[in-house]
């Protein structure tokens, strides 16, 4: 059974940093691209960032470019999202998502339950 | 960056057919993918590569596309189909990026 378990969320002051982690199990981690998708309270889905199986292709949505850094550790089956200079508009539930393919295909096959990030003073 | 537009809300009578649409210039070049999100739950992949369904998705769900518009059709809507539906596609400005539509809330009457 595929499991994606996010951690690292919480309440943080504007301008501060957070690191999210996603522990993956139940599948061959380095056979799949991975993504983070967020959802603000009562709002729709927003793709944030995605990484290919080998980390040779990483993309960032414009609102987070230059502030967020995505990485993965295929030996440990973990996906990381380093978030800096956080803003109130980054407040959302952050989902760790497994792509159906090794290269990013936008086919989000499996989703974690999410970790809440709240940016507020 | 690309944009995808969806109607905010659609309703359908139980057992009837409903079409949910997604419009955007990127859909002229790339297929839309469809997701269902029930209240309080994570999204679920419904339709990909125009009209392919993952294992477990009922065949009453189907996808189609024409020009800049992709459609999700539910034939014989059930009460459990009441949910939010999102489309997504590749961003034409950068192939590494992905964009979601704003979502359509489906009410089954």
PDB file of C-alpha atoms in Angstrom:
ATOM      1  CA  UNK A   1       0.000   0.000   0.000  1.00  0.00           C
ATOM      2  CA  UNK A   2       1.345   3.404  -0.980  1.00  0.00           C
ATOM      3  CA  UNK A   3       1.890   5.678   2.005  1.00  0.00           C
ATOM      4  CA  UNK A   4       2.918   9.303   1.879  1.00  0.00           C
ATOM      5  CA  UNK A   5       3.312  10.843   5.313  1.00  0.00           C
ATOM      6  CA  UNK A   6       3.940  14.573   5.505  1.00  0.00           C
ATOM      7  CA  UNK A   7       5.460  16.322   8.488  1.00  0.00           C
ATOM      8  CA  UNK A   8       7.021  19.637   9.428  1.00  0.00           C
ATOM      9  CA  UNK A   9       4.038  21.923   9.147  1.00  0.00           C
ATOM     10  CA  UNK A  10       2.998  24.387  11.816  1.00  0.00           C
ATOM     11  CA  UNK A  11       2.448  28.010  12.746  1.00  0.00           C
ATOM     12  CA  UNK A  12       5.236  30.337  11.677  1.00  0.00           C
ATOM     13  CA  UNK A  13       5.799  34.082  11.614  1.00  0.00           C
ATOM     14  CA  UNK A  14       5.937  35.898   8.277  1.00  0.00           C
ATOM     15  CA  UNK A  15       9.461  35.946   6.899  1.00  0.00           C
ATOM     16  CA  UNK A  16      10.508  32.801   8.719  1.00  0.00           C
ATOM     17  CA  UNK A  17      11.335  29.352   7.347  1.00  0.00           C
ATOM     18  CA  UNK A  18       9.975  25.812   7.525  1.00  0.00           C
ATOM     19  CA  UNK A  19      11.064  22.480   6.133  1.00  0.00           C
ATOM     20  CA  UNK A  20       8.437  19.948   5.132  1.00  0.00           C
ATOM     21  CA  UNK A  21       9.212  16.258   4.782  1.00  0.00           C
ATOM     22  CA  UNK A  22       7.339  13.462   3.094  1.00  0.00           C
ATOM     23  CA  UNK A  23       8.190   9.883   4.028  1.00  0.00           C
ATOM     24  CA  UNK A  24       7.253   7.487   1.252  1.00  0.00           C
ATOM     25  CA  UNK A  25       6.651   3.757   1.470  1.00  0.00           C
ATOM     26  CA  UNK A  26       4.847   0.964  -0.329  1.00  0.00           C
ATOM     27  CA  UNK A  27       6.375   1.661  -3.749  1.00  0.00           C
ATOM     28  CA  UNK A  28       9.739   2.086  -5.428  1.00  0.00           C
ATOM     29  CA  UNK A  29      10.412   5.724  -4.611  1.00  0.00           C
ATOM     30  CA  UNK A  30      13.001   6.377  -7.314  1.00  0.00           C
ATOM     31  CA  UNK A  31      10.633   5.123 -10.023  1.00  0.00           C
ATOM     32  CA  UNK A  32       8.443   8.175  -9.591  1.00  0.00           C
ATOM     33  CA  UNK A  33       8.529  11.935  -9.867  1.00  0.00           C
ATOM     34  CA  UNK A  34       7.140  13.687  -6.796  1.00  0.00           C
ATOM     35  CA  UNK A  35       5.294  16.943  -6.177  1.00  0.00           C
ATOM     36  CA  UNK A  36       3.870  19.255  -3.567  1.00  0.00           C
ATOM     37  CA  UNK A  37       0.372  20.595  -4.106  1.00  0.00           C
ATOM     38  CA  UNK A  38      -1.226  23.017  -1.661  1.00  0.00           C
ATOM     39  CA  UNK A  39      -4.766  24.040  -0.823  1.00  0.00           C
ATOM     40  CA  UNK A  40      -5.618  27.191   1.068  1.00  0.00           C
ATOM     41  CA  UNK A  41      -8.636  26.978   3.387  1.00  0.00           C
ATOM     42  CA  UNK A  42     -11.825  26.796   1.313  1.00  0.00           C
ATOM     43  CA  UNK A  43      -9.889  27.243  -1.921  1.00  0.00           C
ATOM     44  CA  UNK A  44      -8.807  25.133  -4.864  1.00  0.00           C
ATOM     45  CA  UNK A  45      -5.677  23.145  -5.564  1.00  0.00           C
ATOM     46  CA  UNK A  46      -2.408  24.859  -6.439  1.00  0.00           C
ATOM     47  CA  UNK A  47       0.591  22.968  -7.797  1.00  0.00           C
ATOM     48  CA  UNK A  48       3.676  24.215  -5.954  1.00  0.00           C
ATOM     49  CA  UNK A  49       6.679  22.253  -7.166  1.00  0.00           C
ATOM     50  CA  UNK A  50       7.727  18.942  -8.681  1.00  0.00           C
ATOM     51  CA  UNK A  51      10.897  16.892  -9.084  1.00  0.00           C
ATOM     52  CA  UNK A  52      11.855  14.072 -11.432  1.00  0.00           C
ATOM     53  CA  UNK A  53      13.015  10.710 -10.122  1.00  0.00           C
ATOM     54  CA  UNK A  54      16.679  11.648 -10.544  1.00  0.00           C
ATOM     55  CA  UNK A  55      16.338  15.287  -9.422  1.00  0.00           C
ATOM     56  CA  UNK A  56      17.553  16.476 -12.837  1.00  0.00           C
ATOM     57  CA  UNK A  57      14.331  18.363 -13.497  1.00  0.00           C
ATOM     58  CA  UNK A  58      12.699  20.565 -10.875  1.00  0.00           C
ATOM     59  CA  UNK A  59       9.957  23.103 -11.462  1.00  0.00           C
ATOM     60  CA  UNK A  60       8.448  25.780  -9.235  1.00  0.00           C
ATOM     61  CA  UNK A  61       5.230  27.725  -9.502  1.00  0.00           C
ATOM     62  CA  UNK A  62       5.796  31.455  -9.898  1.00  0.00           C
ATOM     63  CA  UNK A  63       4.495  32.408  -6.395  1.00  0.00           C
ATOM     64  CA  UNK A  64       7.196  30.288  -4.711  1.00  0.00           C
ATOM     65  CA  UNK A  65      10.089  30.571  -7.133  1.00  0.00           C
ATOM     66  CA  UNK A  66      13.229  31.770  -5.393  1.00  0.00           C
ATOM     67  CA  UNK A  67      11.800  31.067  -1.920  1.00  0.00           C
ATOM     68  CA  UNK A  68      11.098  27.332  -1.935  1.00  0.00           C
ATOM     69  CA  UNK A  69      13.590  24.549  -2.658  1.00  0.00           C
ATOM     70  CA  UNK A  70      12.560  21.001  -3.457  1.00  0.00           C
ATOM     71  CA  UNK A  71      14.827  17.997  -3.009  1.00  0.00           C
ATOM     72  CA  UNK A  72      14.631  14.260  -2.548  1.00  0.00           C
ATOM     73  CA  UNK A  73      16.700  11.529  -0.940  1.00  0.00           C
ATOM     74  CA  UNK A  74      16.154   8.323  -2.872  1.00  0.00           C
ATOM     75  CA  UNK A  75      18.229   6.309  -0.408  1.00  0.00           C
ATOM     76  CA  UNK A  76      15.918   7.303   2.438  1.00  0.00           C
ATOM     77  CA  UNK A  77      12.680   7.541   0.417  1.00  0.00           C
ATOM     78  CA  UNK A  78      12.058  11.086   1.574  1.00  0.00           C
ATOM     79  CA  UNK A  79      10.926  14.237  -0.222  1.00  0.00           C
ATOM     80  CA  UNK A  80      11.807  17.632   1.234  1.00  0.00           C
ATOM     81  CA  UNK A  81      10.458  21.129   0.753  1.00  0.00           C
ATOM     82  CA  UNK A  82      12.526  23.965   2.184  1.00  0.00           C
ATOM     83  CA  UNK A  83      10.372  27.078   2.487  1.00  0.00           C
ATOM     84  CA  UNK A  84      11.933  30.468   3.192  1.00  0.00           C
ATOM     85  CA  UNK A  85      10.605  34.016   3.460  1.00  0.00           C
ATOM     86  CA  UNK A  86       7.151  32.679   4.185  1.00  0.00           C
ATOM     87  CA  UNK A  87       4.152  34.908   3.537  1.00  0.00           C
ATOM     88  CA  UNK A  88       0.576  34.807   4.831  1.00  0.00           C
ATOM     89  CA  UNK A  89      -0.551  33.727   1.362  1.00  0.00           C
ATOM     90  CA  UNK A  90       1.523  30.538   1.757  1.00  0.00           C
ATOM     91  CA  UNK A  91      -0.959  29.401   4.399  1.00  0.00           C
ATOM     92  CA  UNK A  92      -2.395  26.126   3.161  1.00  0.00           C
ATOM     93  CA  UNK A  93      -2.585  22.378   3.551  1.00  0.00           C
ATOM     94  CA  UNK A  94       0.462  20.993   1.757  1.00  0.00           C
ATOM     95  CA  UNK A  95       0.020  17.622   0.063  1.00  0.00           C
ATOM     96  CA  UNK A  96       2.872  15.333  -0.899  1.00  0.00           C
ATOM     97  CA  UNK A  97       1.963  13.738  -4.214  1.00  0.00           C
ATOM     98  CA  UNK A  98       3.355  10.807  -6.178  1.00  0.00           C
ATOM     99  CA  UNK A  99       3.466  11.111  -9.943  1.00  0.00           C
ATOM    100  CA  UNK A 100       2.412   8.146 -12.026  1.00  0.00           C
ATOM    101  CA  UNK A 101       5.699   8.344 -14.001  1.00  0.00           C
ATOM    102  CA  UNK A 102       9.431   8.825 -13.368  1.00  0.00           C
ATOM    103  CA  UNK A 103       9.548  12.124 -15.224  1.00  0.00           C
ATOM    104  CA  UNK A 104       7.030  14.750 -14.170  1.00  0.00           C
ATOM    105  CA  UNK A 105       3.820  14.043 -16.046  1.00  0.00           C
ATOM    106  CA  UNK A 106       1.293  15.966 -13.990  1.00  0.00           C
ATOM    107  CA  UNK A 107      -0.555  12.727 -13.284  1.00  0.00           C
ATOM    108  CA  UNK A 108      -0.904  12.852  -9.526  1.00  0.00           C
ATOM    109  CA  UNK A 109      -1.612   9.247  -8.669  1.00  0.00           C
ATOM    110  CA  UNK A 110      -1.329   9.128  -4.886  1.00  0.00           C
ATOM    111  CA  UNK A 111      -1.737  11.837  -2.280  1.00  0.00           C
ATOM    112  CA  UNK A 112      -0.766  12.110   1.356  1.00  0.00           C
ATOM    113  CA  UNK A 113      -3.155  13.503   3.942  1.00  0.00           C
ATOM    114  CA  UNK A 114      -1.324  16.822   4.037  1.00  0.00           C
ATOM    115  CA  UNK A 115       0.459  18.964   6.582  1.00  0.00           C
ATOM    116  CA  UNK A 116      -0.913  22.345   7.578  1.00  0.00           C
ATOM    117  CA  UNK A 117       1.262  25.427   7.209  1.00  0.00           C
ATOM    118  CA  UNK A 118      -0.018  28.634   8.774  1.00  0.00           C
ATOM    119  CA  UNK A 119       1.894  31.877   8.314  1.00  0.00           C
ATOM    120  CA  UNK A 120       0.655  34.514  10.710  1.00  0.00           C
ATOM    121  CA  UNK A 121       1.870  37.042  13.214  1.00  0.00           C
TER     122      UNK A 121
ATOM    123  CA  UNK B   1       1.785  31.142 -17.139  1.00  0.00           C
ATOM    124  CA  UNK B   2      -1.208  29.163 -18.386  1.00  0.00           C
ATOM    125  CA  UNK B   3      -4.683  29.401 -16.894  1.00  0.00           C
ATOM    126  CA  UNK B   4      -7.517  26.891 -16.747  1.00  0.00           C
ATOM    127  CA  UNK B   5     -11.113  28.045 -16.243  1.00  0.00           C
ATOM    128  CA  UNK B   6     -13.902  25.968 -14.699  1.00  0.00           C
ATOM    129  CA  UNK B   7     -17.474  26.805 -13.771  1.00  0.00           C
ATOM    130  CA  UNK B   8     -17.579  27.239  -9.981  1.00  0.00           C
ATOM    131  CA  UNK B   9     -20.694  25.120  -9.480  1.00  0.00           C
ATOM    132  CA  UNK B  10     -22.814  22.636 -11.387  1.00  0.00           C
ATOM    133  CA  UNK B  11     -25.796  20.561 -10.317  1.00  0.00           C
ATOM    134  CA  UNK B  12     -27.312  17.347 -11.632  1.00  0.00           C
ATOM    135  CA  UNK B  13     -30.321  15.250 -10.762  1.00  0.00           C
ATOM    136  CA  UNK B  14     -29.625  11.791  -9.395  1.00  0.00           C
ATOM    137  CA  UNK B  15     -29.121   9.337 -12.245  1.00  0.00           C
ATOM    138  CA  UNK B  16     -28.766  12.004 -14.904  1.00  0.00           C
ATOM    139  CA  UNK B  17     -25.735  12.977 -16.985  1.00  0.00           C
ATOM    140  CA  UNK B  18     -23.594  16.005 -16.286  1.00  0.00           C
ATOM    141  CA  UNK B  19     -20.643  17.571 -18.075  1.00  0.00           C
ATOM    142  CA  UNK B  20     -17.977  19.575 -16.288  1.00  0.00           C
ATOM    143  CA  UNK B  21     -15.738  21.679 -18.498  1.00  0.00           C
ATOM    144  CA  UNK B  22     -12.251  23.104 -18.322  1.00  0.00           C
ATOM    145  CA  UNK B  23     -11.027  25.784 -20.714  1.00  0.00           C
ATOM    146  CA  UNK B  24      -7.531  26.994 -21.453  1.00  0.00           C
ATOM    147  CA  UNK B  25      -5.083  27.581 -24.258  1.00  0.00           C
ATOM    148  CA  UNK B  26      -2.767  24.862 -22.939  1.00  0.00           C
ATOM    149  CA  UNK B  27      -5.479  22.296 -23.705  1.00  0.00           C
ATOM    150  CA  UNK B  28      -4.841  22.777 -27.399  1.00  0.00           C
ATOM    151  CA  UNK B  29      -1.452  21.124 -26.852  1.00  0.00           C
ATOM    152  CA  UNK B  30      -1.835  18.997 -23.725  1.00  0.00           C
ATOM    153  CA  UNK B  31      -4.463  16.693 -22.286  1.00  0.00           C
ATOM    154  CA  UNK B  32      -6.363  17.678 -19.182  1.00  0.00           C
ATOM    155  CA  UNK B  33      -6.246  15.450 -16.138  1.00  0.00           C
ATOM    156  CA  UNK B  34      -9.219  15.278 -13.800  1.00  0.00           C
ATOM    157  CA  UNK B  35      -9.357  14.877 -10.018  1.00  0.00           C
ATOM    158  CA  UNK B  36     -12.228  14.389  -7.591  1.00  0.00           C
ATOM    159  CA  UNK B  37     -12.064  15.740  -4.069  1.00  0.00           C
ATOM    160  CA  UNK B  38     -14.726  14.833  -1.567  1.00  0.00           C
ATOM    161  CA  UNK B  39     -15.129  17.054   1.534  1.00  0.00           C
ATOM    162  CA  UNK B  40     -12.335  16.567   4.020  1.00  0.00           C
ATOM    163  CA  UNK B  41     -10.444  14.153   1.803  1.00  0.00           C
ATOM    164  CA  UNK B  42      -7.391  14.272  -0.419  1.00  0.00           C
ATOM    165  CA  UNK B  43      -7.988  14.457  -4.172  1.00  0.00           C
ATOM    166  CA  UNK B  44      -8.259  11.304  -6.263  1.00  0.00           C
ATOM    167  CA  UNK B  45      -7.031  10.873  -9.825  1.00  0.00           C
ATOM    168  CA  UNK B  46     -10.078  10.271 -12.063  1.00  0.00           C
ATOM    169  CA  UNK B  47      -9.168  10.681 -15.739  1.00  0.00           C
ATOM    170  CA  UNK B  48      -5.842  11.079 -17.512  1.00  0.00           C
ATOM    171  CA  UNK B  49      -4.454  10.978 -21.045  1.00  0.00           C
ATOM    172  CA  UNK B  50      -7.768  12.310 -22.327  1.00  0.00           C
ATOM    173  CA  UNK B  51      -9.937   9.318 -21.333  1.00  0.00           C
ATOM    174  CA  UNK B  52      -8.018   6.763 -19.280  1.00  0.00           C
ATOM    175  CA  UNK B  53      -9.228   5.755 -15.830  1.00  0.00           C
ATOM    176  CA  UNK B  54      -7.082   4.383 -13.002  1.00  0.00           C
ATOM    177  CA  UNK B  55      -8.134   1.039 -11.591  1.00  0.00           C
ATOM    178  CA  UNK B  56     -11.151   1.469  -9.366  1.00  0.00           C
ATOM    179  CA  UNK B  57     -12.653   4.524 -11.018  1.00  0.00           C
ATOM    180  CA  UNK B  58     -16.185   3.706 -12.209  1.00  0.00           C
ATOM    181  CA  UNK B  59     -16.783   3.738 -15.945  1.00  0.00           C
ATOM    182  CA  UNK B  60     -19.541   6.332 -15.560  1.00  0.00           C
ATOM    183  CA  UNK B  61     -16.681   8.834 -15.542  1.00  0.00           C
ATOM    184  CA  UNK B  62     -15.283   9.737 -18.964  1.00  0.00           C
ATOM    185  CA  UNK B  63     -13.169  12.446 -20.513  1.00  0.00           C
ATOM    186  CA  UNK B  64     -13.107  14.203 -23.844  1.00  0.00           C
ATOM    187  CA  UNK B  65     -11.485  17.196 -25.461  1.00  0.00           C
ATOM    188  CA  UNK B  66     -12.074  19.618 -28.301  1.00  0.00           C
ATOM    189  CA  UNK B  67      -9.976  22.652 -29.114  1.00  0.00           C
ATOM    190  CA  UNK B  68      -9.250  24.552 -25.916  1.00  0.00           C
ATOM    191  CA  UNK B  69     -11.906  22.750 -23.873  1.00  0.00           C
ATOM    192  CA  UNK B  70     -11.692  19.506 -21.939  1.00  0.00           C
ATOM    193  CA  UNK B  71     -14.765  17.870 -20.479  1.00  0.00           C
ATOM    194  CA  UNK B  72     -15.472  15.398 -17.723  1.00  0.00           C
ATOM    195  CA  UNK B  73     -18.771  13.592 -18.164  1.00  0.00           C
ATOM    196  CA  UNK B  74     -20.555  11.640 -15.460  1.00  0.00           C
ATOM    197  CA  UNK B  75     -23.187   9.364 -16.966  1.00  0.00           C
ATOM    198  CA  UNK B  76     -25.763   8.414 -14.363  1.00  0.00           C
ATOM    199  CA  UNK B  77     -24.592  10.580 -11.481  1.00  0.00           C
ATOM    200  CA  UNK B  78     -24.688   8.997  -8.021  1.00  0.00           C
ATOM    201  CA  UNK B  79     -25.028  10.647  -4.639  1.00  0.00           C
ATOM    202  CA  UNK B  80     -21.395   9.833  -3.860  1.00  0.00           C
ATOM    203  CA  UNK B  81     -20.289  11.834  -6.874  1.00  0.00           C
ATOM    204  CA  UNK B  82     -21.092  15.050  -5.025  1.00  0.00           C
ATOM    205  CA  UNK B  83     -17.642  16.567  -4.731  1.00  0.00           C
ATOM    206  CA  UNK B  84     -15.252  19.145  -6.107  1.00  0.00           C
ATOM    207  CA  UNK B  85     -13.693  18.402  -9.473  1.00  0.00           C
ATOM    208  CA  UNK B  86     -10.416  19.879 -10.647  1.00  0.00           C
ATOM    209  CA  UNK B  87      -8.710  19.787 -14.004  1.00  0.00           C
ATOM    210  CA  UNK B  88      -5.009  20.279 -14.534  1.00  0.00           C
ATOM    211  CA  UNK B  89      -2.608  20.511 -17.414  1.00  0.00           C
ATOM    212  CA  UNK B  90       0.955  21.358 -18.283  1.00  0.00           C
ATOM    213  CA  UNK B  91       1.930  25.026 -18.374  1.00  0.00           C
ATOM    214  CA  UNK B  92       2.772  26.011 -21.940  1.00  0.00           C
ATOM    215  CA  UNK B  93       5.389  28.547 -20.803  1.00  0.00           C
ATOM    216  CA  UNK B  94       7.529  25.947 -19.008  1.00  0.00           C
ATOM    217  CA  UNK B  95       7.032  22.215 -19.495  1.00  0.00           C
ATOM    218  CA  UNK B  96       8.160  21.507 -15.919  1.00  0.00           C
ATOM    219  CA  UNK B  97       5.198  23.414 -14.486  1.00  0.00           C
ATOM    220  CA  UNK B  98       1.596  22.389 -13.911  1.00  0.00           C
ATOM    221  CA  UNK B  99      -1.578  24.382 -13.413  1.00  0.00           C
ATOM    222  CA  UNK B 100      -4.966  23.542 -11.904  1.00  0.00           C
ATOM    223  CA  UNK B 101      -8.337  24.929 -12.774  1.00  0.00           C
ATOM    224  CA  UNK B 102     -10.278  26.666 -10.021  1.00  0.00           C
ATOM    225  CA  UNK B 103     -12.493  23.649  -9.468  1.00  0.00           C
ATOM    226  CA  UNK B 104     -16.182  22.864  -9.954  1.00  0.00           C
ATOM    227  CA  UNK B 105     -18.437  21.966  -7.057  1.00  0.00           C
ATOM    228  CA  UNK B 106     -20.901  19.314  -8.186  1.00  0.00           C
ATOM    229  CA  UNK B 107     -24.197  19.009  -6.347  1.00  0.00           C
ATOM    230  CA  UNK B 108     -26.307  15.888  -6.915  1.00  0.00           C
ATOM    231  CA  UNK B 109     -29.958  16.705  -6.369  1.00  0.00           C
TER     232      UNK B 109
END
